[in-house]
PDB file of C-alpha atoms in Angstrom:
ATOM      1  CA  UNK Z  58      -9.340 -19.009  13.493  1.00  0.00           C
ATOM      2  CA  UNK Z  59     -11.731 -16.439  12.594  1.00  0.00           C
ATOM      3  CA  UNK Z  60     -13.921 -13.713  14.647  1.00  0.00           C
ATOM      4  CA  UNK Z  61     -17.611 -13.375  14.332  1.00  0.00           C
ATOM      5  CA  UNK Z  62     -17.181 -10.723  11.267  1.00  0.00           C
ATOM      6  CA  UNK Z  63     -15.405 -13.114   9.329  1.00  0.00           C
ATOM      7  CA  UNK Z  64     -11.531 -11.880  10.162  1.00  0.00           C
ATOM      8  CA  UNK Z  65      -8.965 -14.066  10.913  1.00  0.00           C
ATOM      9  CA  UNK Z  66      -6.911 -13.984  13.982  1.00  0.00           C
ATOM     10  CA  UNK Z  67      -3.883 -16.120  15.718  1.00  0.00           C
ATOM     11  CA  UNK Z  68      -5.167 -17.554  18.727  1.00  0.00           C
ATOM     12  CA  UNK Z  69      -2.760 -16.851  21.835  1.00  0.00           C
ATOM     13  CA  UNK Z  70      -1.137 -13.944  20.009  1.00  0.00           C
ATOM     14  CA  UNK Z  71      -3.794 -10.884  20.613  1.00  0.00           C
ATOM     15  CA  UNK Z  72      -0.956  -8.842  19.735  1.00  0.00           C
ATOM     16  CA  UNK Z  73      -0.737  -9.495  16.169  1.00  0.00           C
ATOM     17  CA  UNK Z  74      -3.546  -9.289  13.087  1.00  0.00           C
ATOM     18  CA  UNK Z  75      -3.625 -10.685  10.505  1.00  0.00           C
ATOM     19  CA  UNK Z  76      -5.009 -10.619   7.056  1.00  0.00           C
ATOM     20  CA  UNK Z  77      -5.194 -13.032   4.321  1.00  0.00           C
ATOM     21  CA  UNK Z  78      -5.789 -13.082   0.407  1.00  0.00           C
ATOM     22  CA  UNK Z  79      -4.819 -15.268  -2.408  1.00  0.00           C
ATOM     23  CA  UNK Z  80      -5.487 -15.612  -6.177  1.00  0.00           C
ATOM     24  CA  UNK Z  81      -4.293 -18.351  -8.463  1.00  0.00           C
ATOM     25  CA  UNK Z  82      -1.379 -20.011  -6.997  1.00  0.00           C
ATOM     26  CA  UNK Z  83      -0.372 -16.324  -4.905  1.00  0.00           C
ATOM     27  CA  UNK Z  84      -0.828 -17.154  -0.793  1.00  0.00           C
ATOM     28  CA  UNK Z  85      -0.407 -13.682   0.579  1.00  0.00           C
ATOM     29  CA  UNK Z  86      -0.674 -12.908   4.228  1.00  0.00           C
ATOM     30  CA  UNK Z  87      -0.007  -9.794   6.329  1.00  0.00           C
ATOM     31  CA  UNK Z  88       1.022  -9.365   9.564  1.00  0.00           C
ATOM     32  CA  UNK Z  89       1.147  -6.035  12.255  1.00  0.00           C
ATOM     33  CA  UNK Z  90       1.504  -5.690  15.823  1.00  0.00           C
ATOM     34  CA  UNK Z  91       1.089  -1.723  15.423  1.00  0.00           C
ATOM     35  CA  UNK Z  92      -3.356  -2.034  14.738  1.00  0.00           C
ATOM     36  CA  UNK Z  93      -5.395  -3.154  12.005  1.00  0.00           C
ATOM     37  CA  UNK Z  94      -3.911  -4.970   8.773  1.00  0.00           C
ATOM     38  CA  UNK Z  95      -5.881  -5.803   4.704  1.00  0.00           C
ATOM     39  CA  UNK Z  96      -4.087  -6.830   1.987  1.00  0.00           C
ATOM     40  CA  UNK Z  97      -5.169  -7.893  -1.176  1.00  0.00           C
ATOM     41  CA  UNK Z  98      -3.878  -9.539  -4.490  1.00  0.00           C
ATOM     42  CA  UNK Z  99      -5.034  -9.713  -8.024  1.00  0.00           C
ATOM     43  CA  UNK Z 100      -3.661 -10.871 -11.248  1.00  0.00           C
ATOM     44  CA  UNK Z 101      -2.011  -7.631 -12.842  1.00  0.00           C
ATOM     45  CA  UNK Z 102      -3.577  -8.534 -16.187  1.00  0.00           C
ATOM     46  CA  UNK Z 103      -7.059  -8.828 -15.188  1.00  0.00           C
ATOM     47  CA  UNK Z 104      -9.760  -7.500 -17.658  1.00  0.00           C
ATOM     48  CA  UNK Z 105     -12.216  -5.384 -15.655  1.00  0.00           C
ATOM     49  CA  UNK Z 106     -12.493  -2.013 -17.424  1.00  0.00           C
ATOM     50  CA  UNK Z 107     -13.966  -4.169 -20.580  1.00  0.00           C
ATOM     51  CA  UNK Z 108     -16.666  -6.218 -18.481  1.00  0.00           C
ATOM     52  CA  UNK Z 109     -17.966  -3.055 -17.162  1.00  0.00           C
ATOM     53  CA  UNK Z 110     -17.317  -4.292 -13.410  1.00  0.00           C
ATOM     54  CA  UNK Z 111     -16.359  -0.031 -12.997  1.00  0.00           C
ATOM     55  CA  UNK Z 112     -19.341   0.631 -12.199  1.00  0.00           C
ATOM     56  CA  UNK Z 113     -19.071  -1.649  -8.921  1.00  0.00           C
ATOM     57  CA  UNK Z 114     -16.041  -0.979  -8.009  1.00  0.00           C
ATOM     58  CA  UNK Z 115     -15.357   2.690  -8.400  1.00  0.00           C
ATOM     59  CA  UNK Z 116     -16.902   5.995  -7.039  1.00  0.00           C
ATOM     60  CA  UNK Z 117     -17.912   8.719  -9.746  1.00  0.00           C
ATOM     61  CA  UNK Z 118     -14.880  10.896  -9.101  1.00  0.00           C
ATOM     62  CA  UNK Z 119     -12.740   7.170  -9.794  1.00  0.00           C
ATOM     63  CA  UNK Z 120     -14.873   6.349 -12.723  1.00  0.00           C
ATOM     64  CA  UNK Z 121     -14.141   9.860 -14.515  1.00  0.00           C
ATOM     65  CA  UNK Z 122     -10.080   9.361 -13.568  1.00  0.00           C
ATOM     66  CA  UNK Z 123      -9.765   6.131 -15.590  1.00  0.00           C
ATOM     67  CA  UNK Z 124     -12.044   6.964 -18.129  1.00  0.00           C
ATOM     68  CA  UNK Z 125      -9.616   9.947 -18.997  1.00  0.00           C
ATOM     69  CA  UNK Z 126      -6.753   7.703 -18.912  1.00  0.00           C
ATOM     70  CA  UNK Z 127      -5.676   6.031 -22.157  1.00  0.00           C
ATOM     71  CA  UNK Z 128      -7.195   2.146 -22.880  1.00  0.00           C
ATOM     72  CA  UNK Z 129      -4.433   0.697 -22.179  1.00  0.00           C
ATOM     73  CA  UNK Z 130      -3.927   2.176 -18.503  1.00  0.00           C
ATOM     74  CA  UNK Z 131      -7.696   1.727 -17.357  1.00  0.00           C
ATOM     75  CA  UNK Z 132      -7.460  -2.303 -16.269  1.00  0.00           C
ATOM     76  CA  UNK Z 133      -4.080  -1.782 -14.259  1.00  0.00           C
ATOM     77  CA  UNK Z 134      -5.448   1.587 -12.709  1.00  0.00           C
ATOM     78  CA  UNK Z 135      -8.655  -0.688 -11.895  1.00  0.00           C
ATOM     79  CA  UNK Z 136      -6.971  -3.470 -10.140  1.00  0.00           C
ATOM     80  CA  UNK Z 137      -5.597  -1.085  -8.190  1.00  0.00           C
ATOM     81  CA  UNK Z 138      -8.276   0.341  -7.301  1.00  0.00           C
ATOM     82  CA  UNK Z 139      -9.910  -2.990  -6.352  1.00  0.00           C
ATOM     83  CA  UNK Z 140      -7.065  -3.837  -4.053  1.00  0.00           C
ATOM     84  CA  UNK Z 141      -6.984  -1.212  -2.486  1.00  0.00           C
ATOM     85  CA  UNK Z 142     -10.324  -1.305  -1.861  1.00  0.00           C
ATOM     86  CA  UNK Z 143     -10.416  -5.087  -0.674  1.00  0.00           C
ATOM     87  CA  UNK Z 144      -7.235  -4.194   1.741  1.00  0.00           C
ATOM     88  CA  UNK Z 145      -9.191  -1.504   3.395  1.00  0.00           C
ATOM     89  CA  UNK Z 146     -12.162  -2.999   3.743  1.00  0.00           C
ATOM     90  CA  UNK Z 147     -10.495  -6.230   5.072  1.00  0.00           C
ATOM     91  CA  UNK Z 148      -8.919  -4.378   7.916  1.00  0.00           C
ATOM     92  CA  UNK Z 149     -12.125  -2.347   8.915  1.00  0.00           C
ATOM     93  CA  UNK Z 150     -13.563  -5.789   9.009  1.00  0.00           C
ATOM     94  CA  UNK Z 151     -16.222  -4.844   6.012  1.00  0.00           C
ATOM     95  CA  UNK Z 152     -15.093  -7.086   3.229  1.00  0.00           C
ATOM     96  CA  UNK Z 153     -17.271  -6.777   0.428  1.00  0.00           C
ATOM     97  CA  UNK Z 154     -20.100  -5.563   2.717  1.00  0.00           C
ATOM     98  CA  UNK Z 155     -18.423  -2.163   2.203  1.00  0.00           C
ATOM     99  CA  UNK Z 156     -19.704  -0.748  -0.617  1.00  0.00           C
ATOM    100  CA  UNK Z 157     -17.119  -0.555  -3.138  1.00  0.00           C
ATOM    101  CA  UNK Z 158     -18.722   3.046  -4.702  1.00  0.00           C
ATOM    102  CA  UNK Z 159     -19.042   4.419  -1.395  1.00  0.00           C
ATOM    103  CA  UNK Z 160     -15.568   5.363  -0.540  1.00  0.00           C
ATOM    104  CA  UNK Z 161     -12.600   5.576  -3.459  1.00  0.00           C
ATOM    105  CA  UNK Z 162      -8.339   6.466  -3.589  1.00  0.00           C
ATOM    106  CA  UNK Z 163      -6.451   9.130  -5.351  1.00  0.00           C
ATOM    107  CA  UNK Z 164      -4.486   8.547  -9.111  1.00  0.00           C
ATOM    108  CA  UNK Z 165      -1.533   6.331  -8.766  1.00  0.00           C
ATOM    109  CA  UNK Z 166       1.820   8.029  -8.218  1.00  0.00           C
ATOM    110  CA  UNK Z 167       0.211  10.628  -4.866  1.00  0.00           C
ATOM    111  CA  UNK Z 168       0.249   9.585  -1.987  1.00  0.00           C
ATOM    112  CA  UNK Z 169      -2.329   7.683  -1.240  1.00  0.00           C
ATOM    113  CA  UNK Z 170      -5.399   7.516   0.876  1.00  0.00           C
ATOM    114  CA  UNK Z 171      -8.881   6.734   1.407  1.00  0.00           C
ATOM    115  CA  UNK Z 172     -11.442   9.214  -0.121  1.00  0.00           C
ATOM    116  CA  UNK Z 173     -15.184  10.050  -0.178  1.00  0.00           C
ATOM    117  CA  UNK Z 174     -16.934   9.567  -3.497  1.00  0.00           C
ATOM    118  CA  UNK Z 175     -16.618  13.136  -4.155  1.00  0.00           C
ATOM    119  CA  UNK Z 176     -12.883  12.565  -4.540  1.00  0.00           C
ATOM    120  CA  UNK Z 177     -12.032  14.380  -1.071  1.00  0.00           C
ATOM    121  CA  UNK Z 178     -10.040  12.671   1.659  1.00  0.00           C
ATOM    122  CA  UNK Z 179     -11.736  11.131   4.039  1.00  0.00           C
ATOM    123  CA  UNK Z 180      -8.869   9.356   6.383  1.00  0.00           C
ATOM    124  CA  UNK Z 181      -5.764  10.835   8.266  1.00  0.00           C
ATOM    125  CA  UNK Z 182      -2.461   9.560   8.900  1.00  0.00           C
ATOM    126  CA  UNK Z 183      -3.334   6.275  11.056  1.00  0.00           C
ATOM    127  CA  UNK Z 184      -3.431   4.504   7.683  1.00  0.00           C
ATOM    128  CA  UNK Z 185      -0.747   3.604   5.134  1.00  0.00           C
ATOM    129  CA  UNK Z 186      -1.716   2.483   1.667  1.00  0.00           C
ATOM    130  CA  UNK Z 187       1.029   0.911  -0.827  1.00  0.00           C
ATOM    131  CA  UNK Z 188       0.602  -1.106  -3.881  1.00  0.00           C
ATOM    132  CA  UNK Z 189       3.468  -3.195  -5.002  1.00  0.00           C
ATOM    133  CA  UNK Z 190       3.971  -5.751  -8.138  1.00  0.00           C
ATOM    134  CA  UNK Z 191       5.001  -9.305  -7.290  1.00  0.00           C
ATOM    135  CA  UNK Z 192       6.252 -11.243 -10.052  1.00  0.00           C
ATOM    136  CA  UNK Z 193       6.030 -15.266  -9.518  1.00  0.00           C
ATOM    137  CA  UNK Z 194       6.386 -17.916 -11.664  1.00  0.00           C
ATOM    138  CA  UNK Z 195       6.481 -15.497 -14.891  1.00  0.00           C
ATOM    139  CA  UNK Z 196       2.409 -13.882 -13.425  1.00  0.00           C
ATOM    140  CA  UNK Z 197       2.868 -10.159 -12.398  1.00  0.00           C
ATOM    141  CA  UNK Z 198       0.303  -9.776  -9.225  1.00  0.00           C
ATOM    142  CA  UNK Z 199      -1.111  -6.717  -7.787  1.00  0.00           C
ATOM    143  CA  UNK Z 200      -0.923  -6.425  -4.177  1.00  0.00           C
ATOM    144  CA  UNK Z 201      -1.940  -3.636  -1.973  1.00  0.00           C
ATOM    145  CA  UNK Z 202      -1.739  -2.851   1.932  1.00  0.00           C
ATOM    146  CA  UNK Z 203      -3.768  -1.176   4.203  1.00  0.00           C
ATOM    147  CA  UNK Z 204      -2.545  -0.728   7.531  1.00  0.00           C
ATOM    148  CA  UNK Z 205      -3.663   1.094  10.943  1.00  0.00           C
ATOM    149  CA  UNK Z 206      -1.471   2.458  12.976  1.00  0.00           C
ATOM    150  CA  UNK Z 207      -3.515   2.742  16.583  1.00  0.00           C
ATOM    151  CA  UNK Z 208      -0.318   4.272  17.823  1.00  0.00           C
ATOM    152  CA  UNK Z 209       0.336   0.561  20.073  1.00  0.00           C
ATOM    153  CA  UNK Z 210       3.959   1.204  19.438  1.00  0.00           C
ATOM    154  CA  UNK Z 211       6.247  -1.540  18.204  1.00  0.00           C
ATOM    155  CA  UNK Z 212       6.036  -4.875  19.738  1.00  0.00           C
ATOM    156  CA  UNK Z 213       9.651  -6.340  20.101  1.00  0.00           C
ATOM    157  CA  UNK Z 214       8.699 -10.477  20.869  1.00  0.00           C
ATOM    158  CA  UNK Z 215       6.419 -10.297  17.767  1.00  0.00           C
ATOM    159  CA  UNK Z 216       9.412  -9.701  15.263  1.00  0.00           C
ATOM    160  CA  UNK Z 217      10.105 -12.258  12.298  1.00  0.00           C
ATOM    161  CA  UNK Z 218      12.705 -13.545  13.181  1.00  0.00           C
ATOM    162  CA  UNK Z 219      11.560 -14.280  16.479  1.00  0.00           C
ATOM    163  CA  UNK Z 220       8.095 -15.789  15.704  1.00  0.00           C
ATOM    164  CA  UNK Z 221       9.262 -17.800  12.544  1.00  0.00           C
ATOM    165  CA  UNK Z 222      11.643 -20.551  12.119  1.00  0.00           C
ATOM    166  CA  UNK Z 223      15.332 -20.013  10.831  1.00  0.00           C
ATOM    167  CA  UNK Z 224      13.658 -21.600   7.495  1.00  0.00           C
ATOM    168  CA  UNK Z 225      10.873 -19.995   7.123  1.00  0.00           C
ATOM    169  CA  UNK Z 226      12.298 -16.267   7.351  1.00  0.00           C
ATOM    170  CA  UNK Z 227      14.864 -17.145   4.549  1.00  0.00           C
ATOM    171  CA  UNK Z 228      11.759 -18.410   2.336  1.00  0.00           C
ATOM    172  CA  UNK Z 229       9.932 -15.412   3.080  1.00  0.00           C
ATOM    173  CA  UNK Z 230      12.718 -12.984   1.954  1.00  0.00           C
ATOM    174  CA  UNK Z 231      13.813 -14.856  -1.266  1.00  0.00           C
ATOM    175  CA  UNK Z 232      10.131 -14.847  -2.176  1.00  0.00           C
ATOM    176  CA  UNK Z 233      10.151 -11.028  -1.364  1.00  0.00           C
ATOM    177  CA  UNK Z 234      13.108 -10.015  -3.108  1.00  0.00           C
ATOM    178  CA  UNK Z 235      11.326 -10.107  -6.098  1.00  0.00           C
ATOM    179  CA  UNK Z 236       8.731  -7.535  -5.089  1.00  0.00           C
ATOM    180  CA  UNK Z 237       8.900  -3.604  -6.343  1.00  0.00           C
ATOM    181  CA  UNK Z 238       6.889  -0.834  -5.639  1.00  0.00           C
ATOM    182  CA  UNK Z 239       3.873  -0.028  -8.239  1.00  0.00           C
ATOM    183  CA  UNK Z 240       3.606   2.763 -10.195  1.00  0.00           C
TER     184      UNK Z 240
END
């Protein structure tokens, strides 16, 4: 189901969001019962710096970062950036409504969090932002989190293994054990 801004939801299970994203043959969907969930996923190999798309995506602070980085670094850095971007404004419940340019991260490898277009922060600690690389059927995918923490505490009769078949929890962690952190 979805909710009048366009969100997703599980009906009967208020306790749980839910965010979804997929690209090519990639299905990803996240799952929190501690606030607000985005993710996002991109094909690590996508050409963006090239078309120019920079300009859309990133704030002026962003757009001097990668243009200092060698040619070779700019596309990854900008997927990146764009999944970020699409994971936070998923779970604010913006999607591309949000300006892209109006709010930007840090440089991969610091920690990482949402700034102003000046390049200052602009969130606290409620949010978590990682980036990971999923490899899948010989495709590297970029996929990035953003998650609220609205300080609900943990939920103990949402757990995996508890709300997903026997099956289904062994598919989901073979298909993760092929995931490592980005960077």
């Amino acid at each position: 189901m979805y909710g009048p801004t366009g969100r997703p939801y599980l009906r009967g299970c208020d306790q749980i969001d839910i965010s979804l994203s997929h690209t090519d043959d990639l299905l990803l969907v996240g799952l929190t019962t501690r606030g607000l969930i985005g993710v996002d996923a991109e094909r690590s190999d996508r050409r963006i710096y090239s078309r120019g798309l920079d300009r859309q995506i990133c704030t002026p602070h962003e757009r001097l970062t990668v243009s200092r980085l060698p040619l070779a670094e700019r596309d990854p850095s900008l997927v990146r950036l764009w999944t970020l971007k699409e994971a936070y404004s998923k779970a604010i419940g913006q999607g591309l409504q949000f300006r892209f340019t109006e709010f930007g991260f840090g440089a991969d490898g610091r920690p990482t969090q949402v700034h102003r277009p000046d390049g200052t922060p602009g969130t606290g600690d409620e949010w978590t932002f990682c980036t990971y690389v999923l490899g899948s059927d010989g495709l590297e995918f970029c996929v990035s989190t953003a998650v609220y923490d609205a300080g609900l505490g943990r939920t103990l009769d949402a757990e995996i293994t508890t709300m997903l078949d026997a099956d289904a929890v062994a598919a989901l962690n073979e298909a993760l054990s092929g995931v490592r952190p980005h960077g």
